[in-house]
PDB file of C-alpha atoms in Angstrom:
ATOM      1  CA  MET A   1     -35.036  90.857 171.483  1.00 74.00           C
ATOM      2  CA  ARG A   2     -31.640  92.460 170.260  1.00 81.00           C
ATOM      3  CA  SER A   3     -33.259  92.769 166.686  1.00 84.00           C
ATOM      4  CA  TRP A   4     -35.972  94.498 167.918  1.00 84.00           C
ATOM      5  CA  VAL A   5     -33.570  97.106 169.335  1.00 84.00           C
ATOM      6  CA  VAL A   6     -31.851  97.565 165.789  1.00 83.00           C
ATOM      7  CA  ILE A   7     -34.748  98.011 164.104  1.00 85.00           C
ATOM      8  CA  SER A   8     -36.397 100.505 166.385  1.00 81.00           C
ATOM      9  CA  VAL A   9     -33.151 102.467 166.358  1.00 77.00           C
ATOM     10  CA  LEU A  10     -33.278 102.144 162.134  1.00 77.00           C
ATOM     11  CA  ALA A  11     -36.725 103.156 161.985  1.00 77.00           C
ATOM     12  CA  LEU A  12     -35.737 106.102 164.095  1.00 69.00           C
ATOM     13  CA  ALA A  13     -33.320 107.300 161.963  1.00 68.00           C
ATOM     14  CA  GLY A  14     -34.708 106.666 159.043  1.00 65.00           C
ATOM     15  CA  CYS A  15     -37.772 109.373 160.359  1.00 62.00           C
ATOM     16  CA  GLY A  16     -35.499 112.669 160.482  1.00 56.00           C
ATOM     17  CA  GLU A  17     -35.123 115.163 157.544  1.00 56.00           C
ATOM     18  CA  HIS A  18     -31.830 114.777 155.818  1.00 54.00           C
ATOM     19  CA  LEU A  19     -30.956 118.725 154.969  1.00 53.00           C
ATOM     20  CA  GLY A  20     -27.532 117.642 154.036  1.00 53.00           C
ATOM     21  CA  TYR A  21     -25.012 120.180 153.485  1.00 54.00           C
ATOM     22  CA  ASN A  22     -26.286 121.464 149.889  1.00 56.00           C
ATOM     23  CA  PRO A  23     -27.933 124.701 150.565  1.00 51.00           C
ATOM     24  CA  ASN A  24     -30.006 124.550 147.088  1.00 51.00           C
ATOM     25  CA  TYR A  25     -32.047 121.526 148.926  1.00 55.00           C
ATOM     26  CA  GLN A  26     -33.646 123.759 151.398  1.00 57.00           C
ATOM     27  CA  PHE A  27     -36.182 125.613 151.252  1.00 62.00           C
ATOM     28  CA  GLY A  28     -36.142 129.539 151.449  1.00 61.00           C
ATOM     29  CA  SER A  29     -32.127 129.573 152.372  1.00 65.00           C
ATOM     30  CA  ASN A  30     -31.160 130.791 149.047  1.00 71.00           C
ATOM     31  CA  ALA A  31     -32.830 132.493 145.782  1.00 76.00           C
ATOM     32  CA  TYR A  32     -33.541 128.843 144.698  1.00 75.00           C
ATOM     33  CA  GLY A  33     -35.099 127.932 148.101  1.00 76.00           C
ATOM     34  CA  GLU A  34     -37.304 131.290 147.505  1.00 82.00           C
ATOM     35  CA  TYR A  35     -38.315 130.119 143.610  1.00 83.00           C
ATOM     36  CA  ARG A  36     -39.294 126.679 145.171  1.00 82.00           C
ATOM     37  CA  VAL A  37     -41.454 128.202 147.934  1.00 85.00           C
ATOM     38  CA  ALA A  38     -43.114 130.395 145.376  1.00 88.00           C
ATOM     39  CA  ARG A  39     -43.555 127.434 143.335  1.00 87.00           C
ATOM     40  CA  GLU A  40     -45.169 124.962 145.530  1.00 87.00           C
ATOM     41  CA  ALA A  41     -47.821 128.012 146.763  1.00 90.00           C
ATOM     42  CA  ALA A  42     -48.639 128.879 143.087  1.00 91.00           C
ATOM     43  CA  LEU A  43     -49.227 124.991 142.234  1.00 90.00           C
ATOM     44  CA  VAL A  44     -51.605 124.698 145.597  1.00 91.00           C
ATOM     45  CA  SER A  45     -53.315 127.834 144.994  1.00 93.00           C
ATOM     46  CA  GLY A  46     -53.641 127.430 141.131  1.00 90.00           C
ATOM     47  CA  ASP A  47     -51.807 130.784 140.656  1.00 91.00           C
ATOM     48  CA  GLU A  48     -49.240 131.818 137.971  1.00 90.00           C
ATOM     49  CA  PRO A  49     -45.692 130.173 139.040  1.00 88.00           C
ATOM     50  CA  PRO A  50     -42.758 132.220 138.543  1.00 87.00           C
ATOM     51  CA  ALA A  51     -41.722 132.867 135.221  1.00 86.00           C
ATOM     52  CA  THR A  52     -37.756 133.008 136.241  1.00 84.00           C
ATOM     53  CA  ILE A  53     -35.837 130.429 137.904  1.00 80.00           C
ATOM     54  CA  PRO A  54     -32.833 131.715 139.503  1.00 77.00           C
ATOM     55  CA  ILE A  55     -29.279 129.630 139.071  1.00 68.00           C
ATOM     56  CA  ALA A  56     -25.707 129.808 141.306  1.00 58.00           C
ATOM     57  CA  LEU A  57     -23.230 129.630 139.664  1.00 55.00           C
ATOM     58  CA  PRO A  58     -19.795 127.941 141.226  1.00 55.00           C
ATOM     59  CA  ALA A  59     -17.937 130.307 142.959  1.00 55.00           C
ATOM     60  CA  GLU A  60     -14.733 129.378 141.495  1.00 60.00           C
ATOM     61  CA  ALA A  61     -16.089 129.018 137.902  1.00 64.00           C
ATOM     62  CA  PRO A  62     -13.409 129.085 135.181  1.00 65.00           C
ATOM     63  CA  THR A  63     -13.828 132.617 133.096  1.00 70.00           C
ATOM     64  CA  PRO A  64     -14.531 133.056 129.519  1.00 75.00           C
ATOM     65  CA  ALA A  65     -10.228 134.074 128.917  1.00 76.00           C
ATOM     66  CA  GLN A  66      -9.134 131.146 131.390  1.00 69.00           C
ATOM     67  CA  ILE A  67     -11.495 128.621 128.830  1.00 71.00           C
ATOM     68  CA  ALA A  68      -9.820 130.452 125.794  1.00 73.00           C
ATOM     69  CA  GLY A  69      -6.325 129.607 127.040  1.00 70.00           C
ATOM     70  CA  GLN A  70      -5.489 133.144 127.407  1.00 72.00           C
ATOM     71  CA  ASP A  71      -5.134 133.118 131.099  1.00 68.00           C
ATOM     72  CA  PRO A  72      -3.529 130.552 133.482  1.00 65.00           C
ATOM     73  CA  VAL A  73      -6.134 128.302 134.894  1.00 56.00           C
ATOM     74  CA  PRO A  74      -5.173 128.351 138.710  1.00 56.00           C
ATOM     75  CA  VAL A  75      -4.250 125.108 140.047  1.00 56.00           C
ATOM     76  CA  PRO A  76      -6.710 123.353 142.660  1.00 55.00           C
ATOM     77  CA  ALA A  77      -5.757 122.422 146.324  1.00 57.00           C
ATOM     78  CA  THR A  78      -4.508 119.035 146.574  1.00 53.00           C
ATOM     79  CA  MET A  79      -6.670 118.330 149.549  1.00 47.00           C
ATOM     80  CA  GLY A  80      -3.681 117.819 152.224  1.00 49.00           C
ATOM     81  CA  VAL A  81      -2.011 115.138 149.116  1.00 52.00           C
ATOM     82  CA  ARG A  82       1.906 116.304 148.901  1.00 53.00           C
ATOM     83  CA  ARG A  83       4.095 114.818 146.527  1.00 52.00           C
ATOM     84  CA  LYS A  84       7.925 113.428 146.984  1.00 51.00           C
ATOM     85  CA  ALA A  85      10.268 116.299 146.543  1.00 49.00           C
ATOM     86  CA  ALA A  86      13.025 114.599 143.647  1.00 49.00           C
ATOM     87  CA  VAL A  87      16.913 114.333 144.056  1.00 51.00           C
ATOM     88  CA  ALA A  88      18.478 116.951 141.909  1.00 53.00           C
ATOM     89  CA  ALA A  89      20.447 115.814 139.200  1.00 50.00           C
ATOM     90  CA  PRO A  90      23.934 116.683 140.016  1.00 53.00           C
ATOM     91  CA  ALA A  91      25.094 119.815 137.643  1.00 52.00           C
ATOM     92  CA  ALA A  92      27.489 117.825 135.502  1.00 49.00           C
ATOM     93  CA  ALA A  93      25.261 115.828 133.962  1.00 49.00           C
ATOM     94  CA  ALA A  94      23.102 118.715 133.277  1.00 49.00           C
ATOM     95  CA  ALA A  95      20.684 117.702 130.020  1.00 48.00           C
ATOM     96  CA  PRO A  96      20.779 119.437 126.839  1.00 50.00           C
ATOM     97  CA  ALA A  97      17.986 121.536 125.721  1.00 52.00           C
ATOM     98  CA  ALA A  98      14.585 119.777 125.726  1.00 53.00           C
ATOM     99  CA  ILE A  99      13.497 118.912 122.247  1.00 59.00           C
ATOM    100  CA  ALA A 100      10.022 118.884 121.349  1.00 64.00           C
ATOM    101  CA  ALA A 101       7.876 115.872 121.516  1.00 66.00           C
ATOM    102  CA  PRO A 102       6.305 114.610 117.895  1.00 68.00           C
ATOM    103  CA  VAL A 103       2.698 114.675 117.842  1.00 71.00           C
ATOM    104  CA  THR A 104       0.618 112.193 115.865  1.00 66.00           C
ATOM    105  CA  THR A 105      -1.243 112.540 112.324  1.00 69.00           C
ATOM    106  CA  SER A 106      -3.074 109.789 112.013  1.00 66.00           C
ATOM    107  CA  GLY A 107      -4.564 106.798 114.755  1.00 65.00           C
ATOM    108  CA  PRO A 108      -7.056 106.936 117.143  1.00 64.00           C
ATOM    109  CA  TYR A 109      -5.837 110.219 118.853  1.00 64.00           C
ATOM    110  CA  PRO A 110      -4.432 112.399 115.783  1.00 67.00           C
ATOM    111  CA  GLY A 111      -2.771 115.525 117.362  1.00 66.00           C
ATOM    112  CA  SER A 112      -1.584 114.051 120.481  1.00 69.00           C
ATOM    113  CA  THR A 113       1.421 112.431 121.871  1.00 71.00           C
ATOM    114  CA  PRO A 114       1.668 109.303 123.148  1.00 78.00           C
ATOM    115  CA  VAL A 115       2.073 109.079 126.904  1.00 81.00           C
ATOM    116  CA  LEU A 116       5.539 107.017 126.687  1.00 81.00           C
ATOM    117  CA  VAL A 117       6.550 109.403 124.272  1.00 82.00           C
ATOM    118  CA  ARG A 118       5.760 112.413 126.437  1.00 82.00           C
ATOM    119  CA  TYR A 119       7.872 111.273 129.232  1.00 85.00           C
ATOM    120  CA  ALA A 120      10.722 109.900 126.876  1.00 83.00           C
ATOM    121  CA  PHE A 121      11.170 113.284 125.665  1.00 82.00           C
ATOM    122  CA  ALA A 122      10.703 115.005 128.907  1.00 83.00           C
ATOM    123  CA  ALA A 123      13.352 112.596 131.141  1.00 85.00           C
ATOM    124  CA  GLN A 124      16.162 113.429 129.359  1.00 84.00           C
ATOM    125  CA  HIS A 125      18.570 111.989 131.573  1.00 85.00           C
ATOM    126  CA  ALA A 126      20.002 108.390 130.614  1.00 86.00           C
ATOM    127  CA  PRO A 127      18.658 105.017 132.321  1.00 87.00           C
ATOM    128  CA  GLY A 128      20.486 104.673 135.705  1.00 86.00           C
ATOM    129  CA  THR A 129      20.932 108.309 136.596  1.00 87.00           C
ATOM    130  CA  LYS A 130      19.322 108.304 140.007  1.00 87.00           C
ATOM    131  CA  ILE A 131      16.652 111.188 140.025  1.00 86.00           C
ATOM    132  CA  TYR A 132      14.393 110.571 142.503  1.00 86.00           C
ATOM    133  CA  ALA A 133      14.683 109.734 146.481  1.00 85.00           C
ATOM    134  CA  ARG A 134      13.655 105.869 146.766  1.00 84.00           C
ATOM    135  CA  ASN A 135      13.493 104.565 150.370  1.00 81.00           C
ATOM    136  CA  GLY A 136      13.594 100.629 151.051  1.00 77.00           C
ATOM    137  CA  ALA A 137      13.017  99.413 147.386  1.00 76.00           C
ATOM    138  CA  SER A 138      14.701  96.593 146.345  1.00 85.00           C
ATOM    139  CA  ALA A 139      15.807  94.799 143.185  1.00 87.00           C
ATOM    140  CA  ALA A 140      14.089  91.419 144.212  1.00 89.00           C
ATOM    141  CA  THR A 141      10.645  93.514 144.439  1.00 89.00           C
ATOM    142  CA  ALA A 142      11.323  95.098 141.489  1.00 89.00           C
ATOM    143  CA  THR A 143      11.853  92.015 139.492  1.00 90.00           C
ATOM    144  CA  ARG A 144       8.714  90.527 141.191  1.00 90.00           C
ATOM    145  CA  VAL A 145       6.309  93.402 140.101  1.00 89.00           C
ATOM    146  CA  CYS A 146       7.687  93.484 136.759  1.00 90.00           C
ATOM    147  CA  ALA A 147       7.111  89.960 135.862  1.00 91.00           C
ATOM    148  CA  GLY A 148       3.434  90.836 136.316  1.00 90.00           C
ATOM    149  CA  PHE A 149       3.754  93.004 133.140  1.00 91.00           C
ATOM    150  CA  ALA A 150       3.861  91.762 129.467  1.00 92.00           C
ATOM    151  CA  THR A 151       6.250  94.023 128.405  1.00 91.00           C
ATOM    152  CA  PRO A 152       8.329  97.087 129.776  1.00 90.00           C
ATOM    153  CA  SER A 153       6.356  99.307 128.128  1.00 89.00           C
ATOM    154  CA  ALA A 154       3.238  98.122 129.766  1.00 90.00           C
ATOM    155  CA  ALA A 155       5.173  98.245 133.019  1.00 91.00           C
ATOM    156  CA  GLN A 156       6.599 101.579 132.374  1.00 90.00           C
ATOM    157  CA  THR A 157       2.894 102.976 131.547  1.00 89.00           C
ATOM    158  CA  ALA A 158       1.171 101.328 134.752  1.00 89.00           C
ATOM    159  CA  PHE A 159       4.296 103.149 136.790  1.00 89.00           C
ATOM    160  CA  LEU A 160       3.434 106.319 135.205  1.00 88.00           C
ATOM    161  CA  ALA A 161      -0.278 105.956 135.645  1.00 87.00           C
ATOM    162  CA  ALA A 162       0.415 105.228 139.578  1.00 85.00           C
ATOM    163  CA  GLY A 163       2.034 108.399 140.155  1.00 85.00           C
ATOM    164  CA  GLY A 164       5.411 107.691 139.003  1.00 82.00           C
ATOM    165  CA  PRO A 165       8.276 108.577 138.866  1.00 86.00           C
ATOM    166  CA  GLU A 166       7.657 110.961 141.466  1.00 86.00           C
ATOM    167  CA  THR A 167       6.099 108.068 143.836  1.00 86.00           C
ATOM    168  CA  ASP A 168       6.773 104.305 143.353  1.00 87.00           C
ATOM    169  CA  SER A 169       4.194 102.943 145.816  1.00 84.00           C
ATOM    170  CA  ARG A 170       4.781  99.411 144.196  1.00 87.00           C
ATOM    171  CA  GLY A 171       8.590  99.621 144.355  1.00 87.00           C
ATOM    172  CA  MET A 172       9.334  99.109 140.481  1.00 89.00           C
ATOM    173  CA  ASP A 173      11.849 101.825 140.414  1.00 90.00           C
ATOM    174  CA  PRO A 174      14.775 100.868 143.036  1.00 89.00           C
ATOM    175  CA  ASP A 175      17.326 102.817 141.477  1.00 89.00           C
ATOM    176  CA  GLY A 176      15.255 105.961 141.300  1.00 88.00           C
ATOM    177  CA  ASP A 177      16.088 106.830 137.712  1.00 90.00           C
ATOM    178  CA  GLY A 178      12.399 107.278 136.582  1.00 89.00           C
ATOM    179  CA  PHE A 179      12.475 103.752 134.376  1.00 91.00           C
ATOM    180  CA  VAL A 180      11.022 100.629 135.320  1.00 91.00           C
ATOM    181  CA  CYS A 181      11.526  97.045 134.450  1.00 90.00           C
ATOM    182  CA  GLY A 182      14.333  97.515 131.721  1.00 89.00           C
ATOM    183  CA  TRP A 183      12.234 100.491 129.847  1.00 90.00           C
ATOM    184  CA  ASP A 184      14.561 102.179 127.473  1.00 88.00           C
ATOM    185  CA  PRO A 185      13.813 105.471 126.888  1.00 87.00           C
ATOM    186  CA  ALA A 186      16.158 106.194 123.174  1.00 86.00           C
ATOM    187  CA  PRO A 187      13.320 104.669 120.922  1.00 84.00           C
ATOM    188  CA  PHE A 188      10.811 106.915 121.856  1.00 80.00           C
ATOM    189  CA  ARG A 189      12.870 110.040 121.687  1.00 79.00           C
ATOM    190  CA  GLN A 190      13.152 109.096 117.826  1.00 76.00           C
ATOM    191  CA  SER A 191      10.626 110.826 115.835  1.00 60.00           C
ATOM    192  CA  GLN A 192       8.966 108.018 114.427  1.00 54.00           C
ATOM    193  CA  LEU A 193       5.460 109.662 114.110  1.00 47.00           C
TER     194      LEU A 193
END
């Protein structure tokens, strides 16, 4: 008996027309809907269908100047996602002026900079210098998580891909320096490309 009630409710739910939230799929509500009404009427009556199909561009499409890189592209809203603020480095430990990261000339992506090299050049502080606030992280958790990676470079790449160094959802960076599992940025800061 209960299964018949469920089947009946599902059958009734399937009978309704799904209008959706996209107005492009509704007849007559916009220019494209009016075109569809005219086209259907022409197909049924045998008349000539409309020659021009109207299109609607996105409201926030990039301009040609933004595509060419002349104007800055606006940063989209993060939909409520907030990043944790970094702990400011002491003034005495101010890093020297940043050096431009090298660019590869060969390999699968010529003209690009590998992720770890880019991060090593961006993070000019020494390993062990607390830069980011970490709450509840422990060395035991970091050791356990790091054991799952073949190399420190693989662990650092995974850490960066998961939102690091700002966030540390897996507890890989208990000291808050932005370097995990013993990864050393010094070899990556040398121009070896």
